[in-house]
PDB file of C-alpha atoms in Angstrom:
ATOM      1  CA  MET F   3       0.000   0.000   0.000  1.00  0.00           C
ATOM      2  CA  PRO F   4       1.605   3.304  -1.034  1.00  0.00           C
ATOM      3  CA  THR F   5       2.240   5.999   1.535  1.00  0.00           C
ATOM      4  CA  ILE F   6       0.250   9.205   1.087  1.00  0.00           C
ATOM      5  CA  ALA F   7       2.044  12.553   1.457  1.00  0.00           C
ATOM      6  CA  VAL F   8       0.624  14.647   4.290  1.00  0.00           C
ATOM      7  CA  LYS F   9       2.628  17.773   3.369  1.00  0.00           C
ATOM      8  CA  SER F  10       4.470  18.748   0.227  1.00  0.00           C
ATOM      9  CA  TYR F  11       6.587  21.891  -0.099  1.00  0.00           C
ATOM     10  CA  ASP F  12       9.862  23.128  -1.561  1.00  0.00           C
ATOM     11  CA  ALA F  13      12.771  23.910   0.738  1.00  0.00           C
ATOM     12  CA  LYS F  14      15.991  25.783   0.091  1.00  0.00           C
ATOM     13  CA  ILE F  15      19.366  24.854   1.553  1.00  0.00           C
ATOM     14  CA  ASP F  16      20.837  27.761   3.515  1.00  0.00           C
ATOM     15  CA  SER F  17      24.483  28.860   3.569  1.00  0.00           C
ATOM     16  CA  LYS F  18      25.331  26.184   6.166  1.00  0.00           C
ATOM     17  CA  LYS F  19      23.743  23.371   4.089  1.00  0.00           C
ATOM     18  CA  ARG F  20      20.629  23.130   6.305  1.00  0.00           C
ATOM     19  CA  ILE F  21      16.932  22.921   5.520  1.00  0.00           C
ATOM     20  CA  THR F  22      14.011  23.840   7.740  1.00  0.00           C
ATOM     21  CA  LEU F  23      11.193  21.376   8.344  1.00  0.00           C
ATOM     22  CA  ARG F  24       7.885  23.144   8.878  1.00  0.00           C
ATOM     23  CA  ASN F  25       5.841  22.034  11.889  1.00  0.00           C
ATOM     24  CA  ALA F  26       7.905  18.864  12.353  1.00  0.00           C
ATOM     25  CA  SER F  27       6.232  16.292  14.591  1.00  0.00           C
ATOM     26  CA  TYR F  28       9.570  14.878  15.782  1.00  0.00           C
ATOM     27  CA  GLU F  29      12.781  16.406  17.084  1.00  0.00           C
ATOM     28  CA  TYR F  30      15.221  13.705  15.922  1.00  0.00           C
ATOM     29  CA  PHE F  31      15.541  11.983  12.550  1.00  0.00           C
ATOM     30  CA  HIS F  32      17.668   9.249  11.016  1.00  0.00           C
ATOM     31  CA  VAL F  33      19.078  10.601   7.738  1.00  0.00           C
ATOM     32  CA  GLU F  34      19.958   8.633   4.600  1.00  0.00           C
ATOM     33  CA  GLU F  35      21.490  10.411   1.595  1.00  0.00           C
ATOM     34  CA  TYR F  36      21.410   8.741  -1.826  1.00  0.00           C
ATOM     35  CA  ASP F  37      23.625   9.174  -4.905  1.00  0.00           C
ATOM     36  CA  ASP F  38      20.772  10.676  -6.919  1.00  0.00           C
ATOM     37  CA  GLY F  39      20.324  13.536  -4.399  1.00  0.00           C
ATOM     38  CA  ARG F  40      17.397  12.105  -2.459  1.00  0.00           C
ATOM     39  CA  ILE F  41      17.428  12.542   1.309  1.00  0.00           C
ATOM     40  CA  LEU F  42      15.303  10.237   3.459  1.00  0.00           C
ATOM     41  CA  LEU F  43      14.386  11.329   6.986  1.00  0.00           C
ATOM     42  CA  GLU F  44      12.955   8.725   9.351  1.00  0.00           C
ATOM     43  CA  PRO F  45      11.634  10.006  12.687  1.00  0.00           C
ATOM     44  CA  ARG F  46      13.301   8.750  15.846  1.00  0.00           C
ATOM     45  CA  GLU F  47      12.099   8.992  19.413  1.00  0.00           C
ATOM     46  CA  LEU F  48      15.087   8.949  21.711  1.00  0.00           C
ATOM     47  CA  THR F  49      14.594   7.608  25.205  1.00  0.00           C
ATOM     48  CA  LYS F  50      16.856   7.479  28.189  1.00  0.00           C
ATOM     49  CA  PRO F  51      18.401   4.066  28.740  1.00  0.00           C
ATOM     50  CA  PHE F  52      17.225   2.078  31.750  1.00  0.00           C
ATOM     51  CA  GLN F  53      19.018   3.415  34.794  1.00  0.00           C
ATOM     52  CA  VAL F  54      19.167   2.026  38.306  1.00  0.00           C
ATOM     53  CA  SER F  55      18.516   4.756  40.863  1.00  0.00           C
ATOM     54  CA  VAL F  56      21.176   5.805  43.359  1.00  0.00           C
ATOM     55  CA  ARG F  57      18.905   4.695  46.201  1.00  0.00           C
ATOM     56  CA  THR F  58      18.551   1.190  44.725  1.00  0.00           C
ATOM     57  CA  LEU F  59      22.324   0.908  44.271  1.00  0.00           C
ATOM     58  CA  LYS F  60      22.862   1.870  47.931  1.00  0.00           C
ATOM     59  CA  VAL F  61      20.381  -0.808  49.070  1.00  0.00           C
ATOM     60  CA  MET F  62      22.132  -3.398  46.881  1.00  0.00           C
ATOM     61  CA  ASP F  63      25.533  -2.432  48.331  1.00  0.00           C
ATOM     62  CA  LEU F  64      24.163  -2.701  51.872  1.00  0.00           C
ATOM     63  CA  SER F  65      22.623  -6.101  51.084  1.00  0.00           C
ATOM     64  CA  MET F  66      25.930  -7.443  49.750  1.00  0.00           C
ATOM     65  CA  GLU F  67      27.755  -6.116  52.801  1.00  0.00           C
ATOM     66  CA  ASN F  68      25.244  -7.901  55.064  1.00  0.00           C
ATOM     67  CA  PHE F  69      25.690 -11.090  53.028  1.00  0.00           C
ATOM     68  CA  LYS F  70      29.489 -10.960  53.362  1.00  0.00           C
ATOM     69  CA  ASN F  71      29.167 -10.411  57.125  1.00  0.00           C
ATOM     70  CA  GLY F  72      26.805 -13.386  57.463  1.00  0.00           C
ATOM     71  CA  ASN F  73      23.841 -11.229  58.421  1.00  0.00           C
ATOM     72  CA  VAL F  74      21.307 -13.222  56.372  1.00  0.00           C
ATOM     73  CA  SER F  75      17.897 -14.816  56.899  1.00  0.00           C
ATOM     74  CA  ASN F  76      17.237 -18.539  57.201  1.00  0.00           C
ATOM     75  CA  PRO F  77      17.087 -20.509  53.923  1.00  0.00           C
ATOM     76  CA  ILE F  78      13.668 -20.719  52.269  1.00  0.00           C
ATOM     77  CA  ASP F  79      12.251 -24.165  51.460  1.00  0.00           C
ATOM     78  CA  ILE F  80      11.148 -24.124  47.803  1.00  0.00           C
ATOM     79  CA  SER F  81      10.716 -27.893  47.431  1.00  0.00           C
ATOM     80  CA  ALA F  82       6.936 -27.417  47.193  1.00  0.00           C
ATOM     81  CA  TYR F  83       7.444 -25.688  43.831  1.00  0.00           C
ATOM     82  CA  GLU F  84       9.516 -28.414  42.127  1.00  0.00           C
ATOM     83  CA  ASP F  85       6.558 -29.628  40.037  1.00  0.00           C
ATOM     84  CA  ILE F  86       6.072 -26.208  38.378  1.00  0.00           C
ATOM     85  CA  GLU F  87       7.643 -25.996  34.944  1.00  0.00           C
TER      86      GLU F  87
END
């Protein structure tokens, strides 16, 4: 199924080789330039990578310190769950 153009307009390259996109829906684009002069812009939505909070890291460090010092709870019996696949 062919894609239908939502907007069509002419743009001029400025002195720094830039063009202006009118009312762009996205802030970031992946750019592909072709030998015949075509330029393809694909919108990208950048997100922050998953980060562990400072508070969580502190709790993990404290837990490992407790483990090394032998300050741990009694073992948990999980034999009742052996039949679960």
